[in-house]
Coordinates of C-alpha atoms and ligand atoms in Angstrom, one line a residue:
X1 CA 61.1 -85.6 46.6
X2 CA 58.1 -87.4 45.0
X3 CA 54.6 -87.6 46.6
X4 CA 55.5 -90.8 48.3
X5 CA 58.6 -89.3 49.8
X6 CA 61.0 -91.4 47.7
X7 CA 63.6 -89.7 45.5
X8 CA 62.3 -89.7 41.9
X9 CA 64.2 -91.9 39.5
X10 CA 66.4 -90.0 37.0
X11 CA 67.8 -91.5 33.9
X12 CA 70.6 -90.3 31.6
X13 CA 69.1 -90.2 28.1
X14 CA 71.1 -89.7 24.9
X15 CA 69.8 -86.5 23.5
X16 CA 72.2 -86.3 20.5
X17 CA 75.2 -88.0 18.9
X18 CA 78.1 -86.9 16.7
X19 CA 81.3 -88.2 15.3
X20 CA 84.3 -87.2 13.2
X21 CA 87.0 -88.9 11.2
X22 CA 90.1 -87.1 9.8
X23 CA 90.1 -86.6 6.0
X24 CA 93.2 -88.7 5.3
X25 CA 92.3 -92.3 4.4
X26 CA 94.9 -95.1 4.4
X27 CA 93.7 -98.3 2.6
X28 CA 95.0 -101.9 3.2
X29 CA 96.5 -101.6 -0.3
X30 CA 98.5 -98.5 0.8
X31 CA 99.8 -100.5 3.8
X32 CA 100.8 -103.4 1.7
X33 CA 103.4 -101.1 0.0
X34 CA 104.9 -100.3 3.4
X35 CA 104.9 -103.7 5.2
X36 CA 104.6 -107.3 4.2
X37 CA 100.8 -107.7 4.3
X38 CA 97.8 -107.8 1.9
X39 CA 94.2 -106.5 1.7
X40 CA 93.2 -110.2 1.8
X41 CA 95.1 -111.0 5.0
X42 CA 93.9 -107.8 6.9
X43 CA 90.3 -108.0 5.7
X44 CA 89.9 -111.8 6.5
X45 CA 91.6 -111.6 9.9
X46 CA 90.1 -108.3 11.1
X47 CA 87.3 -107.0 8.8
X48 CA 89.3 -103.8 8.3
X49 CA 89.5 -102.2 4.8
X50 CA 90.8 -98.8 5.6
X51 CA 91.6 -96.4 8.5
X52 CA 91.7 -92.6 8.9
X53 CA 94.9 -90.9 10.0
X54 CA 95.0 -87.5 11.5
X55 CA 97.0 -84.9 9.6
X56 CA 100.2 -83.4 11.0
X57 CA 99.2 -81.0 13.8
X58 CA 95.7 -82.5 14.0
X59 CA 95.1 -83.6 17.6
X60 CA 92.8 -85.8 19.6
X61 CA 91.3 -82.5 20.9
X62 CA 90.6 -81.4 17.3
X63 CA 88.7 -84.6 16.5
X64 CA 86.9 -84.4 19.9
X65 CA 85.8 -80.8 19.1
X66 CA 84.3 -81.7 15.7
X67 CA 82.4 -84.7 17.1
X68 CA 81.2 -82.7 20.0
X69 CA 79.9 -79.8 17.9
X70 CA 77.9 -82.3 15.9
X71 CA 76.5 -84.0 19.0
X72 CA 75.5 -80.7 20.6
X73 CA 73.7 -79.7 17.3
X74 CA 71.9 -83.0 17.2
X75 CA 70.8 -82.6 20.8
X76 CA 69.8 -78.9 20.4
X77 CA 72.0 -78.1 23.3
X78 CA 74.3 -75.0 23.7
X79 CA 77.8 -75.6 25.1
X80 CA 77.0 -73.1 27.8
X81 CA 74.3 -75.5 29.1
X82 CA 76.8 -78.3 29.8
X83 CA 77.3 -79.2 33.5
X84 CA 80.1 -81.6 32.8
X85 CA 82.4 -82.9 30.1
X86 CA 83.9 -86.5 30.5
X87 CA 86.3 -87.5 27.7
X88 CA 87.7 -91.0 27.2
X89 CA 91.2 -91.0 25.7
X90 CA 94.5 -92.8 25.9
X91 CA 96.1 -90.3 23.5
X92 CA 95.6 -86.9 25.1
X93 CA 96.9 -83.8 23.4
X94 CA 99.1 -83.0 26.4
X95 CA 100.1 -84.6 29.7
X96 CA 98.1 -81.8 31.2
X97 CA 95.7 -79.9 31.0
X98 CA 93.4 -82.7 30.2
X99 CA 91.9 -82.9 26.7
X100 CA 88.5 -82.4 28.3
X101 CA 89.7 -79.0 29.6
X102 CA 91.1 -78.0 26.2
X103 CA 87.8 -79.1 24.6
X104 CA 85.7 -77.2 27.2
X105 CA 87.5 -73.9 26.4
X106 CA 87.2 -74.4 22.7
X107 CA 83.5 -75.1 22.9
X108 CA 82.9 -72.0 25.1
X109 CA 81.6 -74.1 27.9
X110 CA 83.8 -72.5 30.5
X111 CA 82.9 -73.1 34.1
X112 CA 81.6 -76.7 34.0
X113 CA 83.6 -79.7 35.3
X114 CA 85.8 -81.4 32.7
X115 CA 88.1 -84.4 33.0
X116 CA 89.6 -87.3 31.0
X117 CA 89.2 -91.0 31.6
X118 CA 91.9 -93.3 30.5
X119 CA 90.7 -96.9 30.0
X120 CA 92.3 -97.5 26.6
X121 CA 89.7 -98.9 24.2
X122 CA 87.0 -99.0 26.9
X123 CA 87.4 -95.3 27.4
X124 CA 84.0 -94.2 26.1
X125 CA 82.1 -96.9 28.0
X126 CA 83.9 -95.9 31.2
X127 CA 83.2 -92.2 30.5
X128 CA 79.6 -92.9 29.8
X129 CA 79.3 -94.9 33.1
X130 CA 80.8 -92.0 35.0
X131 CA 78.5 -89.5 33.4
X132 CA 75.5 -91.7 34.0
X133 CA 76.4 -91.8 37.7
X134 CA 76.6 -88.0 37.9
X135 CA 73.1 -87.6 36.4
X136 CA 71.6 -90.4 38.5
X137 CA 73.0 -88.8 41.6
X138 CA 71.5 -85.4 40.7
X139 CA 75.0 -83.8 40.4
X140 CA 74.6 -82.9 36.7
X141 CA 71.7 -82.6 34.2
X142 CA 73.4 -82.1 30.9
X143 CA 76.7 -83.9 30.2
X144 CA 78.9 -84.2 27.1
X145 CA 80.6 -87.6 26.8
X146 CA 83.4 -88.0 24.3
X147 CA 85.6 -90.8 23.1
X148 CA 88.5 -89.5 21.0
X149 CA 91.9 -90.8 19.9
X150 CA 94.9 -90.4 17.6
X151 CA 96.2 -93.9 18.2
X152 CA 98.2 -93.8 14.9
X153 CA 100.6 -91.4 16.7
X154 CA 101.9 -94.3 18.7
X155 CA 101.8 -97.0 16.0
X156 CA 105.0 -98.6 14.8
X157 CA 104.5 -98.4 11.0
X158 CA 107.1 -101.1 10.5
X159 CA 105.3 -103.6 12.7
X160 CA 102.7 -105.4 10.5
X161 CA 101.1 -107.2 13.4
X162 CA 99.8 -103.9 14.9
X163 CA 100.0 -101.1 12.3
X164 CA 97.2 -102.5 10.2
X165 CA 94.7 -102.5 13.1
X166 CA 94.5 -98.9 14.3
X167 CA 93.0 -95.6 13.1
X168 CA 92.1 -92.1 14.4
X169 CA 88.6 -90.9 15.2
X170 CA 86.1 -89.5 17.7
X171 CA 82.5 -89.8 18.7
X172 CA 80.4 -87.9 21.3
X173 CA 77.0 -88.0 22.9
X174 CA 75.1 -85.4 24.9
X175 CA 73.3 -86.9 27.9
X176 CA 70.3 -85.2 29.5
X177 CA 68.5 -86.0 32.7
X178 CA 65.2 -87.6 31.9
X179 CA 62.3 -88.9 34.0
X180 CA 61.3 -91.6 31.6
X181 CA 64.1 -93.6 30.1
X182 CA 67.8 -93.7 29.1
X183 CA 70.8 -95.7 30.4
X184 CA 69.5 -98.7 32.4
X185 CA 72.9 -100.0 33.7
X186 CA 76.6 -99.9 33.1
X187 CA 79.2 -102.6 34.0
X188 CA 82.9 -101.9 34.3
X189 CA 85.8 -104.4 34.8
X190 CA 89.6 -104.4 34.7
X191 CA 92.4 -106.9 35.1
X192 CA 95.7 -105.1 35.6
X193 CA 97.6 -108.4 35.7
X194 CA 97.6 -108.7 31.9
X195 CA 99.1 -105.3 31.1
X196 CA 102.0 -106.7 29.0
X197 CA 99.7 -108.3 26.4
X198 CA 98.6 -104.9 25.2
X199 CA 100.5 -101.8 26.3
X200 CA 102.7 -98.8 25.6
X201 CA 105.4 -99.1 28.3
X202 CA 106.6 -95.5 27.9
X203 CA 105.4 -93.0 30.5
X204 CA 106.0 -89.8 32.5
X205 CA 106.7 -91.3 35.9
X206 CA 108.6 -94.4 34.8
X207 CA 110.7 -92.1 32.7
X208 CA 111.8 -92.3 29.1
X209 CA 114.8 -94.7 28.7
X210 CA 117.3 -94.2 25.9
X211 CA 116.3 -97.3 23.9
X212 CA 112.6 -96.2 24.1
X213 CA 113.5 -92.7 22.8
X214 CA 115.1 -94.4 19.8
X215 CA 112.3 -96.9 19.3
X216 CA 109.6 -94.2 19.8
X217 CA 106.4 -94.5 21.7
X218 CA 104.7 -97.5 20.4
X219 CA 102.0 -100.1 21.0
X220 CA 103.1 -103.6 21.9
X221 CA 100.5 -106.4 21.6
X222 CA 100.3 -110.2 21.7
X223 CA 97.3 -110.2 19.3
X224 CA 96.1 -113.8 19.6
X225 CA 96.2 -113.7 23.5
X226 CA 94.3 -110.4 23.5
X227 CA 91.8 -112.0 21.1
X228 CA 91.0 -114.9 23.4
X229 CA 90.8 -112.8 26.5
X230 CA 88.5 -110.2 24.8
X231 CA 86.0 -112.8 23.6
X232 CA 85.7 -114.4 27.1
X233 CA 85.5 -111.0 28.9
X234 CA 82.9 -109.7 26.5
X235 CA 80.8 -112.9 26.8
X236 CA 80.9 -112.5 30.5
X237 CA 79.9 -108.8 30.6
X238 CA 77.1 -109.4 28.2
X239 CA 75.7 -112.2 30.4
X240 CA 76.1 -109.9 33.5
X241 CA 74.2 -107.1 31.8
X242 CA 71.3 -109.2 30.7
X243 CA 71.0 -110.8 34.2
X244 CA 71.1 -107.5 36.0
X245 CA 68.2 -106.2 33.9
X246 CA 66.2 -109.5 34.0
X247 CA 66.4 -109.6 30.2
X248 CA 66.6 -112.4 27.7
X249 CA 69.3 -112.1 25.0
X250 CA 66.6 -111.8 22.3
X251 CA 65.3 -108.6 23.9
X252 CA 68.2 -106.5 22.6
X253 CA 67.4 -104.5 19.4
X254 CA 71.0 -103.5 18.6
X255 CA 74.5 -104.6 19.6
X256 CA 76.9 -101.6 19.3
X257 CA 80.3 -103.2 20.0
X258 CA 83.8 -101.9 20.2
X259 CA 85.1 -101.9 16.6
X260 CA 88.5 -103.8 16.9
X261 CA 88.0 -106.9 15.0
X262 CA 85.0 -108.3 13.1
X263 CA 85.7 -111.8 14.4
X264 CA 85.5 -110.6 18.0
X265 CA 82.3 -108.8 17.2
X266 CA 80.8 -111.9 15.5
X267 CA 81.7 -114.0 18.6
X268 CA 79.7 -111.7 20.8
X269 CA 76.8 -111.6 18.4
X270 CA 76.7 -115.4 18.4
X271 CA 76.6 -115.4 22.2
X272 CA 73.6 -113.1 22.0
X273 CA 72.1 -115.3 19.2
X274 CA 71.9 -112.0 17.2
X275 CA 71.9 -111.9 13.4
X276 CA 74.6 -109.6 12.1
X277 CA 71.9 -107.4 10.6
X278 CA 71.3 -106.2 14.2
X279 CA 74.9 -105.5 14.9
X280 CA 76.4 -102.2 14.0
X281 CA 79.7 -102.7 12.2
X282 CA 81.9 -99.8 11.1
X283 CA 85.4 -101.4 11.7
X284 CA 85.8 -101.9 7.9
X285 CA 85.7 -98.1 7.4
X286 CA 88.0 -96.9 10.3
X287 CA 89.8 -99.8 12.0
X288 CA 90.2 -99.7 15.8
X289 CA 89.8 -96.1 17.0
X290 CA 90.0 -97.2 20.6
X291 CA 87.7 -94.9 22.7
X292 CA 86.3 -93.4 19.5
X293 CA 84.9 -96.6 18.2
X294 CA 81.7 -97.2 20.1
X295 CA 80.4 -93.6 19.8
X296 CA 81.4 -93.6 16.1
X297 CA 79.4 -96.7 15.5
X298 CA 76.5 -95.4 17.5
X299 CA 76.4 -92.1 15.6
X300 CA 76.6 -93.9 12.3
X301 CA 73.6 -96.1 13.3
X302 CA 71.6 -93.2 14.5
X303 CA 72.3 -90.9 11.5
X304 CA 71.6 -93.7 9.0
X305 CA 68.1 -94.2 10.7
X306 CA 68.8 -97.8 11.7
X307 CA 68.6 -97.1 15.5
X308 CA 65.3 -95.7 16.5
X309 CA 64.0 -94.0 19.6
X310 CA 62.6 -96.5 22.1
X311 CA 65.0 -99.4 21.0
X312 CA 67.2 -101.3 23.4
X313 CA 70.9 -100.9 22.7
X314 CA 73.8 -102.9 24.2
X315 CA 77.2 -101.1 24.0
X316 CA 80.3 -103.0 24.9
X317 CA 84.1 -102.5 24.7
X318 CA 87.4 -104.1 25.6
X319 CA 90.9 -102.7 25.7
X320 CA 94.3 -102.4 27.2
X321 CA 94.6 -102.7 31.0
X322 CA 92.8 -105.0 30.4
X323 CA 89.6 -103.0 30.7
X324 CA 86.1 -104.0 29.6
X325 CA 82.6 -102.9 30.1
X326 CA 79.1 -102.5 28.8
X327 CA 76.1 -100.1 28.8
X328 CA 72.5 -101.1 28.3
X329 CA 70.2 -98.2 27.3
X330 CA 66.8 -97.4 25.9
X331 CA 67.6 -95.0 23.1
Ligands
COA401 N1 99.9 -109.4 7.4 C1 100.3 -110.6 7.1 N2 100.6 -111.5 8.0 C2 100.6 -111.1 9.3 C3 100.2 -109.8 9.7 C4 99.8 -108.9 8.6 N3 99.4 -107.7 8.9 N4 100.3 -109.7 11.0 C5 100.7 -110.9 11.5 N5 100.9 -111.7 10.5 C6 101.3 -113.1 10.5 C7 102.1 -113.5 11.8 O1 103.5 -113.1 11.6 C8 101.9 -115.0 11.8 O2 102.8 -115.5 10.9 P1 103.5 -116.9 11.3 O3 102.4 -117.9 11.4 O4 104.4 -117.2 10.1 O5 104.3 -116.7 12.6 C9 100.5 -115.2 11.3 O6 100.2 -114.0 10.6 C10 99.5 -115.5 12.4 O7 99.7 -114.6 13.4 P2 98.6 -114.5 14.6 O8 99.0 -113.3 15.5 O9 98.5 -115.8 15.3 O10 97.3 -114.2 13.8 P3 95.8 -114.0 14.3 O11 94.9 -114.9 13.5 O12 95.7 -114.1 15.8 O13 95.5 -112.5 13.9 C11 95.3 -110.4 14.9 C12 96.2 -111.5 14.4 C13 96.1 -109.3 15.5 C14 94.5 -109.8 13.7 C15 94.3 -111.0 15.9 O14 95.1 -111.7 16.8 C16 93.6 -109.9 16.7 O15 92.8 -109.2 16.1 N6 93.7 -109.8 18.0 C17 93.0 -108.9 18.8 C18 93.7 -107.6 18.7 C19 92.9 -106.5 19.2 O16 91.7 -106.4 18.9 N7 93.5 -105.6 19.9 C20 92.9 -104.5 20.4 C21 92.0 -104.8 21.5 S1 91.2 -103.4 22.0

């Protein structure tokens, strides 16, 4: 309790970031030999130039581990100090145990709570929001938040409308309780009524039907509908975030968006009246890595020295569900 008797305010501050991309790179040129597409089409419609694809046997948990080790090092935090691990993924290693539990054991952080959050491409923003609440509530002081995916495992490599979009990767942050500053607000939304526009209809409980076994587990998407919905939803959550914090759109130093499509990113930047120099774009290098994309972009911006301590960052994401959300933080 503070001197006035009020509970002191606690923020969740990012103490360190890390990311990891698998070694194997597949360029647009490579894909044009497999399906009827071209570098020109992919780059002009999406901004993507290449994606990383996990090697045989390399799992979401492996990518998460490497990103987490880097984030812990950057934060100067030992795995044994963690109170909680929250991992966003829609491509877990196993049905259970959760990838967060597998990661916890591998990091040597045994004992702390660990669980996965499945919100498709919004997984990291959802996980960050959950972790923020734990810290604000005083239930944890040091939390590892991860977004990690091997989405290419469920890509249909004969479907040119989807296979050019996705890649594998992971990012992580270590959050620490801080009296001064950190995450200011998070905003989560979902619309389960639009599931068939972007989904993978195979599942444990609905069962695996014969034709699905043959077709494999794959992503189905109505790309142009998803595009329109994403732009609207992101516009709305950006407005909500600014209003909740009493901010003007020009107060934001950096937009760190979900890296799905450069044209969606540019639409959000226009809404914020933000020059593209203040927007972190990494989609060209790794395509849509789903939950991995926001922390990958954040880590790249931090390590390149672009994002500096004290700056105001707006993170946002949109994905299957539909799910979408944002986080505003003072880095
Ligand atoms: N190469 C060449 N042509 C392709 C192609 C490819 N890889 N993929 C689709 N096309 C063709 C289509 O067959 C269609 O041809 P048609 O006019 O002869 O029927 C044409 O390109 C236009 O298709 P359309 O789907 O309307 O294009 P688009 O401008 O909407 O771009 C996406 C397609 C997928 C790039 C775009 O809709 C998109 O990015 N949507 C959002 C997807 C997303 O971000 N999903 C994840 C959200 S987390």
